[in-house]
Short mmCIF file of C-alpha atoms in Angstrom, two decimals:
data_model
loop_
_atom_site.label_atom_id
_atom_site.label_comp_id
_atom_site.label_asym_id
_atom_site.label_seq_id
_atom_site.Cartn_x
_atom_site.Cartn_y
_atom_site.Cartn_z
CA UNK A 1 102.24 102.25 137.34
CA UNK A 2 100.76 104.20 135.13
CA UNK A 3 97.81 107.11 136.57
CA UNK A 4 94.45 106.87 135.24
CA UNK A 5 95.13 109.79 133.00
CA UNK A 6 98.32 108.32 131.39
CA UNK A 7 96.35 105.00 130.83
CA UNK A 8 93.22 107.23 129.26
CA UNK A 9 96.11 108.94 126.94
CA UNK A 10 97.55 105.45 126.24
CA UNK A 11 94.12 104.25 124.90
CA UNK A 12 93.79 107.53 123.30
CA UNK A 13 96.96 106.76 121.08
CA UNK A 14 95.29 103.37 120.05
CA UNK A 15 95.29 104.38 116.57
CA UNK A 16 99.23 104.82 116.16
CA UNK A 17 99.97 101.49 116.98
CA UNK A 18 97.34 99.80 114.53
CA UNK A 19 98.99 102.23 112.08
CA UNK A 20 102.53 101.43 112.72
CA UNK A 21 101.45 97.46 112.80
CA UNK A 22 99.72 98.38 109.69
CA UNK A 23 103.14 99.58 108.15
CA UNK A 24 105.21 96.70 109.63
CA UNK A 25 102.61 94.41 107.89
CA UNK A 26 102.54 96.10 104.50
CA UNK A 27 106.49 96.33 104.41
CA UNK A 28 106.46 92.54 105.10
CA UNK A 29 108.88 93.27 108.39
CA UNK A 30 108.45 90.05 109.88
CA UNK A 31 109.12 88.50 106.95
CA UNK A 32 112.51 90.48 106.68
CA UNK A 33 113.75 89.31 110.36
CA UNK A 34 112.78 85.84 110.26
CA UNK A 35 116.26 84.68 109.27
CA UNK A 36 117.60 86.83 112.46
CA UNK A 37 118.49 90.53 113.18
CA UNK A 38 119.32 93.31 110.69
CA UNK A 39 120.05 96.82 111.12
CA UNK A 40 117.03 99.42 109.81
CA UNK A 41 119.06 100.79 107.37
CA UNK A 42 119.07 97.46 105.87
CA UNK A 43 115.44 97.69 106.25
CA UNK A 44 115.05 100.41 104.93
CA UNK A 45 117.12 100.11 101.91
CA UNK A 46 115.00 96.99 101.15
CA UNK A 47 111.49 98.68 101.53
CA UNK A 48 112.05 102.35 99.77
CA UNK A 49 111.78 104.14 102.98
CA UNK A 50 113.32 106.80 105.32
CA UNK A 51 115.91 104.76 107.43
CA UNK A 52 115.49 107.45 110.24
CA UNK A 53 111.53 107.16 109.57
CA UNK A 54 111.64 103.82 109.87
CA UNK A 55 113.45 103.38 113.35
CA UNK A 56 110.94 105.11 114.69
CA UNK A 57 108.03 103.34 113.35
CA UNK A 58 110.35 99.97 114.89
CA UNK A 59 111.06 101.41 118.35
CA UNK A 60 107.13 101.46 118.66
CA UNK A 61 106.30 98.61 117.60
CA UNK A 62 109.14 97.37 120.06
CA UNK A 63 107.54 98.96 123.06
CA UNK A 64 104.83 96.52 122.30
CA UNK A 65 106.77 93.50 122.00
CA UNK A 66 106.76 92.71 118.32
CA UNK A 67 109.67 93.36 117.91
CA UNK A 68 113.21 93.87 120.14
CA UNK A 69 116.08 96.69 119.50
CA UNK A 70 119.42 94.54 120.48
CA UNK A 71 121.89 97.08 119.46
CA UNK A 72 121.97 100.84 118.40
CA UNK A 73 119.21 100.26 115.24
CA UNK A 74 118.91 96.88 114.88
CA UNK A 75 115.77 94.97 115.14
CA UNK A 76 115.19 91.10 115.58
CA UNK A 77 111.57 89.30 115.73
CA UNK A 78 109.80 88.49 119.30
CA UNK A 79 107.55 85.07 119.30
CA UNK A 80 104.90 88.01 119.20
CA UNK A 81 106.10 89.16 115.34
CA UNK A 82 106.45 86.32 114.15
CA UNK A 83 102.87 85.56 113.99
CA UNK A 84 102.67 88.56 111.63
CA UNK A 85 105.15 86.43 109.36
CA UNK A 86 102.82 85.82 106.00
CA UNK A 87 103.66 82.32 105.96
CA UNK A 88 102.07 81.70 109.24
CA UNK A 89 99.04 79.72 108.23
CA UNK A 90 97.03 81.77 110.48
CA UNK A 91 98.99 84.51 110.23
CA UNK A 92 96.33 87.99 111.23
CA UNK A 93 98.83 89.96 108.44
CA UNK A 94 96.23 90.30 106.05
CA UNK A 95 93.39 91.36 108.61
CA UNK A 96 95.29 93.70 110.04
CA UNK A 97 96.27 95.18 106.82
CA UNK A 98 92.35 95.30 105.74
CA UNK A 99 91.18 96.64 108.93
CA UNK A 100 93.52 99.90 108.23
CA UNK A 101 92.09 100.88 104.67
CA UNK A 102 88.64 101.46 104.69
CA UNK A 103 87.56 100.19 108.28
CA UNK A 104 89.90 102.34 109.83
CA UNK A 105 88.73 105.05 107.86
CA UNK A 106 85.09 104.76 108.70
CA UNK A 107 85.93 104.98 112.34
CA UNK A 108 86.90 108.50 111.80
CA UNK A 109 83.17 108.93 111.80
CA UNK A 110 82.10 106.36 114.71
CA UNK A 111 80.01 109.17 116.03
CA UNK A 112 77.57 108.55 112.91
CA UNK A 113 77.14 105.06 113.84
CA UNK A 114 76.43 105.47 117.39
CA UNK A 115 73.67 108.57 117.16
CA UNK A 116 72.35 106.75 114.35
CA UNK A 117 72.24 103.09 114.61
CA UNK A 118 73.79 102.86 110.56
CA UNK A 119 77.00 102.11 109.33
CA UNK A 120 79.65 105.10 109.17
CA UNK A 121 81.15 103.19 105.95
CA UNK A 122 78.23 103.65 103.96
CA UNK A 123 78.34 107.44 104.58
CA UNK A 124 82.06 107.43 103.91
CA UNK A 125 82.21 105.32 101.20
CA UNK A 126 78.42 106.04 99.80
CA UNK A 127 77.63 102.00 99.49
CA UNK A 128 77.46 99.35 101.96
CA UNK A 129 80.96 97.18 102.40
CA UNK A 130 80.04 93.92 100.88
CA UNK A 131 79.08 96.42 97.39
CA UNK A 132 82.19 98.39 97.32
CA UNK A 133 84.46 95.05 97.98
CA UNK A 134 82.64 93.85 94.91
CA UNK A 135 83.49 97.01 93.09
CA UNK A 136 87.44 96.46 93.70
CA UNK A 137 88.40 92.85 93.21
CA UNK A 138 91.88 93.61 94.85
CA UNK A 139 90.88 94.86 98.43
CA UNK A 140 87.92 91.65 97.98
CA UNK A 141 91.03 89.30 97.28
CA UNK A 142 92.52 90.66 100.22
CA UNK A 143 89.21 90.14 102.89
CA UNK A 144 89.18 86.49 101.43
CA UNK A 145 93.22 85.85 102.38
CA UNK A 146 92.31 87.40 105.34
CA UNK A 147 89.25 85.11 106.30
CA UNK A 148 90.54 81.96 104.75
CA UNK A 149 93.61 82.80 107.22
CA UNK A 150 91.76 83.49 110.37
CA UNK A 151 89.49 80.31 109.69
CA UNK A 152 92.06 77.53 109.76
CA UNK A 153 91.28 76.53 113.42
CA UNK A 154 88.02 77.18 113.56
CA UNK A 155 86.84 75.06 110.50
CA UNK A 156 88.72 72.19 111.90
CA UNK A 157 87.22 72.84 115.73
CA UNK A 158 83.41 73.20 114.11
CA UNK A 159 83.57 70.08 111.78
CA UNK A 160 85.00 68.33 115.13
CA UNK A 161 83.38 69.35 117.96
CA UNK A 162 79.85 68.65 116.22
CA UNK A 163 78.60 65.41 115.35
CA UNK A 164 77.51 65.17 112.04
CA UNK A 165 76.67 61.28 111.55
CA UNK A 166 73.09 61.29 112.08
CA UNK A 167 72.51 63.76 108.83
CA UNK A 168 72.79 62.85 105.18
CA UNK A 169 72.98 66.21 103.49
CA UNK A 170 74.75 69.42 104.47
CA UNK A 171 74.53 72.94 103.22
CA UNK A 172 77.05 75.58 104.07
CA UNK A 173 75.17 78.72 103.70
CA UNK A 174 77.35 81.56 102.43
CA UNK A 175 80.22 78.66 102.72
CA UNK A 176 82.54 81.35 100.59
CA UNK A 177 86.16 78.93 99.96
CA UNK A 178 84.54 76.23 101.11
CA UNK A 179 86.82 75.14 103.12
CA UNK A 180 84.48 74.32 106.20
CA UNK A 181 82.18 72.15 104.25
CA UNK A 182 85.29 70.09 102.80
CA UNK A 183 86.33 69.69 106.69
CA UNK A 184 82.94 67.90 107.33
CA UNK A 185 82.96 65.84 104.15
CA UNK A 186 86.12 64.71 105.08
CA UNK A 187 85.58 63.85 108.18
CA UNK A 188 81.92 62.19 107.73
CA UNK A 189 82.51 60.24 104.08
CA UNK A 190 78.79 58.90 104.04
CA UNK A 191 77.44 63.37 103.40
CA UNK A 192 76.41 64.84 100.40
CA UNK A 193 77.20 68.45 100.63
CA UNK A 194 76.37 71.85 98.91
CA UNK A 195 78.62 74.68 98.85
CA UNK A 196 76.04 77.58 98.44
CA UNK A 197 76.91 81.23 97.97
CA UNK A 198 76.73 84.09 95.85
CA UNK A 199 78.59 83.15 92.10
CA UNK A 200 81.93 84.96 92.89
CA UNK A 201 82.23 82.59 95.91
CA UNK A 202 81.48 79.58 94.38
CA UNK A 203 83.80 80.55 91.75
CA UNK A 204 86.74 80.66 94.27
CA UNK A 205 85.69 77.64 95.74
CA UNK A 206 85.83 75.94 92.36
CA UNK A 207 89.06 76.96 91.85
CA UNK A 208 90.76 74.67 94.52
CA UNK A 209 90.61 77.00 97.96
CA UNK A 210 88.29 74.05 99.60
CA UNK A 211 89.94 71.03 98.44
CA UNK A 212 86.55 69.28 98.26
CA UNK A 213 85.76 65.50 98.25
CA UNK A 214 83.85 64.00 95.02
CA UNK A 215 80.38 64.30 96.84
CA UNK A 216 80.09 68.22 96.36
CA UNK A 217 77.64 70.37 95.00
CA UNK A 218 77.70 74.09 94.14
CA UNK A 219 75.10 76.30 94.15
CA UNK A 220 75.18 79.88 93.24
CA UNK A 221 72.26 82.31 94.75
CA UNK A 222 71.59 84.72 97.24
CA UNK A 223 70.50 83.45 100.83
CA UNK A 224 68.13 86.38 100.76
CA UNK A 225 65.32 84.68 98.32
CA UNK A 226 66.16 80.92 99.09
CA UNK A 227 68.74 78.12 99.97
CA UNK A 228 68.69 74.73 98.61
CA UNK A 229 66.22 72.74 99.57
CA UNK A 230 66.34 68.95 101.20
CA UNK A 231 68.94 68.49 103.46
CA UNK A 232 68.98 67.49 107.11
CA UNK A 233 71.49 70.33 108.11
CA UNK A 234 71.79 73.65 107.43
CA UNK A 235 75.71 75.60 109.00
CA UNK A 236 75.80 79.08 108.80
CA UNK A 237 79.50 79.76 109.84
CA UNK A 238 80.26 83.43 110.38
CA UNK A 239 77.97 84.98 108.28
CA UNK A 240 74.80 85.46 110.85
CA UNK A 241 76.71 88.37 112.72
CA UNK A 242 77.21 90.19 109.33
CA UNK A 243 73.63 91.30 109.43
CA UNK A 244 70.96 93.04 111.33
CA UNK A 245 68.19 90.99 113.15
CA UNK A 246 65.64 91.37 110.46
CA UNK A 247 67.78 90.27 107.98
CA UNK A 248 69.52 87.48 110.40
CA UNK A 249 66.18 86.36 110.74
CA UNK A 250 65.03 86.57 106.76
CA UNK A 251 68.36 84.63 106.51
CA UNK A 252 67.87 81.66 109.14
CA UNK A 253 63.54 81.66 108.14
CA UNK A 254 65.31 80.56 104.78
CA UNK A 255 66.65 77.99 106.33
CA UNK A 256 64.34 76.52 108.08
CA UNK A 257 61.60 76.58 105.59
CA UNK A 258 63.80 74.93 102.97
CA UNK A 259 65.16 71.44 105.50
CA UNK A 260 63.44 68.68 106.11
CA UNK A 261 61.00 68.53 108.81
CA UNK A 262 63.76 67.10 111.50
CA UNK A 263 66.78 68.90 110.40
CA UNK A 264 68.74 71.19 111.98
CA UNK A 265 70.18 74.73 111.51
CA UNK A 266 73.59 75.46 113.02
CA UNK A 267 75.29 78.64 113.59
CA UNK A 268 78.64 79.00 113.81
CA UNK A 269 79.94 81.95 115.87
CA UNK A 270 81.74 83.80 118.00
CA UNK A 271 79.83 84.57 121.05
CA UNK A 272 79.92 87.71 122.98
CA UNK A 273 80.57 86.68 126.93
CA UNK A 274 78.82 88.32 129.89
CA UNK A 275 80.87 90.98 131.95
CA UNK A 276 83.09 93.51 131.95
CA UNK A 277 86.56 91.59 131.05
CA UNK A 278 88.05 92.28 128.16
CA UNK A 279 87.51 90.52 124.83
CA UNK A 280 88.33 91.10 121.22
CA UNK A 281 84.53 90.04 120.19
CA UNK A 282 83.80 92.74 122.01
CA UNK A 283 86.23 95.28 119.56
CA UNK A 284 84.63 93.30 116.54
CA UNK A 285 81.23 93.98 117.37
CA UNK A 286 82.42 97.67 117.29
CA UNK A 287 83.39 97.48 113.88
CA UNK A 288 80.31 95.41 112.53
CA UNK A 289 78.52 98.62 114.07
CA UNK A 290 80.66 100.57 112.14
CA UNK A 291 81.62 99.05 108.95
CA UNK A 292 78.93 96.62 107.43
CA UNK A 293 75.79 96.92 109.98
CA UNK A 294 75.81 93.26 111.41
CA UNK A 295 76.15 92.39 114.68
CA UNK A 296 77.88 90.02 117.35
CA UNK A 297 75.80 88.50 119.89
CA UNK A 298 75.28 86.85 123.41
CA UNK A 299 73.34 83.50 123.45
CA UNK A 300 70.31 85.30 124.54
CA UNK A 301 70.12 87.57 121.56
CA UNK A 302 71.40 84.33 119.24
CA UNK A 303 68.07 82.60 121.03
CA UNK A 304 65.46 85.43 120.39
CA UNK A 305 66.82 85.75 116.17
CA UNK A 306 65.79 81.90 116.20
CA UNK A 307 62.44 82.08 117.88
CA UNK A 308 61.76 85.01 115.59
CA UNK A 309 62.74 82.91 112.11
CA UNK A 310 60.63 79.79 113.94
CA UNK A 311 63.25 77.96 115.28
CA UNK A 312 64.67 76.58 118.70
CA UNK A 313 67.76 76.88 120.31
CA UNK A 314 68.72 73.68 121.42
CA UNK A 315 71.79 73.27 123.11
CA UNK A 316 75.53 75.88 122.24
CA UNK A 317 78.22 73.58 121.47
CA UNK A 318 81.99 74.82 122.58
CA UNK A 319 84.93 74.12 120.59
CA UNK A 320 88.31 74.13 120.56
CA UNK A 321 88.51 77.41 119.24
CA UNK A 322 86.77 81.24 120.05
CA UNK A 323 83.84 79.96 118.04
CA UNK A 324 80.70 77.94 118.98
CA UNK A 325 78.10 76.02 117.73
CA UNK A 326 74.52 77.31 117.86
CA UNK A 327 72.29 73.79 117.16
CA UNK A 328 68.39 74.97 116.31
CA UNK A 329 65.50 73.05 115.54
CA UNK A 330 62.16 74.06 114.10
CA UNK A 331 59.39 75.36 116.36
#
């Protein structure tokens, strides 16, 4: 049993093990030990690196149960490491390899955020995140693996766990690849839908990432000055919490002003629960402090950003998955 100060000094070495994950994840380790155990000389010989380096990067990571030593240097994968495997459909390689750059970075100066109220990544990186992503296509084709990965429960669990019969049209607001809408359209053939988003997600989405039914539309634009107008339903999935409450409610006024008198405007996210247990919405609303400005919310604070854009929260739909459904009608 560990004192309070040794747990305090635990948490204080955080960082080191979201490092060495970090370097397990860029090395493709779990990829390297799925066919079974290999000595880290082997390892090392494959990846360019200090065998003696290495090892101790492993034995860490073993401590944490990712992987397991079995003899004198060799390493085989846990069920834990093999969800870092990058054939794992929703494998969390790719965000934890993204949260390690420039996130991880930012948090250097967390100190910013919290006397200030402003994200520390602007400061270090003198732009806000969505402008430098667009500024290096490679890091932005690595946040859309990422999010494309992390999404493949949760666009099945929204497009099930709300019924979308009584509507005709849907928009997916900020929809990015798409691949939520083309989980509704499949599953309700008798919708129209719109994929809207700025042109370089539409582009994407055009290129195959949704694998969209005949009855699509894209749209190109910025959910800032408008959204497409007539349809019954409006889903915002993940992209509320990416903004502050005056823009989250620019964003969702948008919305409302642009569906038809009895439509609906759904929400799709991750809600913050009450009390003190832990929960890793809690660690993401950290870095939304931190690295782009937007925040994660309880259904309180989800209610009041509605009431403020003219809306009403009408009921909060659970699913399947760490991600709800948000159901708002106009005032």
């Amino acid at each position: 049993m560990l004192s309070p100060s040794q747990q305090l000094i635990r948490l204080g070495f955080g960082f080191m093990i979201s490092q060495a994950l970090n370097v397990a994840a860029d090395l493709n380790v779990a990829d390297r030990l799925a066919a079974g155990e290999r000595s880290v000389d082997d390892l090392a010989a494959e990846t360019g690196c200090r065998a003696d380096a290495l090892y101790r990067i492993m034995r860490v990571l073993a401590a944490e149960g990712i992987f397991r030593e079995t003899a004198d240097r060799r390493f085989e994968l846990t069920e834990l490491g093999a969800a870092l495997r990058s054939d794992e459909p929703s494998s969390p390689r790719d965000l934890i390899r993204i949260m390690n750059r420039e996130p991880y970075l930012a948090f250097a100066q967390l100190d910013h955020s919290v006397r200030t109220g402003l994200p520390a990544f602007d400061k270090v990186f003198g732009k806000p995140r969505f402008d430098w992503l667009a500024d290096h296509p490679d890091d932005a084709a690595l946040f859309q693996h990422a999010m494309i990965a992390l999404s493949q429960g949760d666009n099945e669990a929204v497009a099930e766990a709300y019924d979308f019969g009584p509507f005709a049209r849907v928009v997916d607001v900020g929809g990015g690849h798409g691949q939520l809408l083309s989980k509704i359209l499949m599953r309700h053939p008798h919708l129209s839908g719109v994929l809207f988003d700025l042109p370089a997600g539409v582009q994407m989405a055009r290129a195959g990432a949704g694998d969209f039914p005949p009855h699509t539309e894209f749209a190109a634009g910025s959910f800032f000055d408008s959204v497409p107008t007539g349809a019954d339903a409006y889903i915002l999935k993940k992209v509320i919490h990416d903004w502050n409450d005056e823009r989250a409610v620019h964003i969702l006024r948008n919305c409302r002003d642009a569906m038809k008198p009895h439509g609906r405007v759904l929400v799709a996210e991750t809600i913050i629960p009450p009390g003190n247990e832990p929960s890793t919405i809690k660690l993401i609303d950290a870095n939304m402090l931190v690295v782009t400005g937007g925040v994660e919310r309880t259904e309180a604070e989800y209610a009041a950003l509605f009431t403020a854009a003219g809306l009403r929260l009408e009921r909060v739909i659970s699913t399947g998955q760490p991600i709800s459904v948000l159901e708002a009608s106009q005032l």
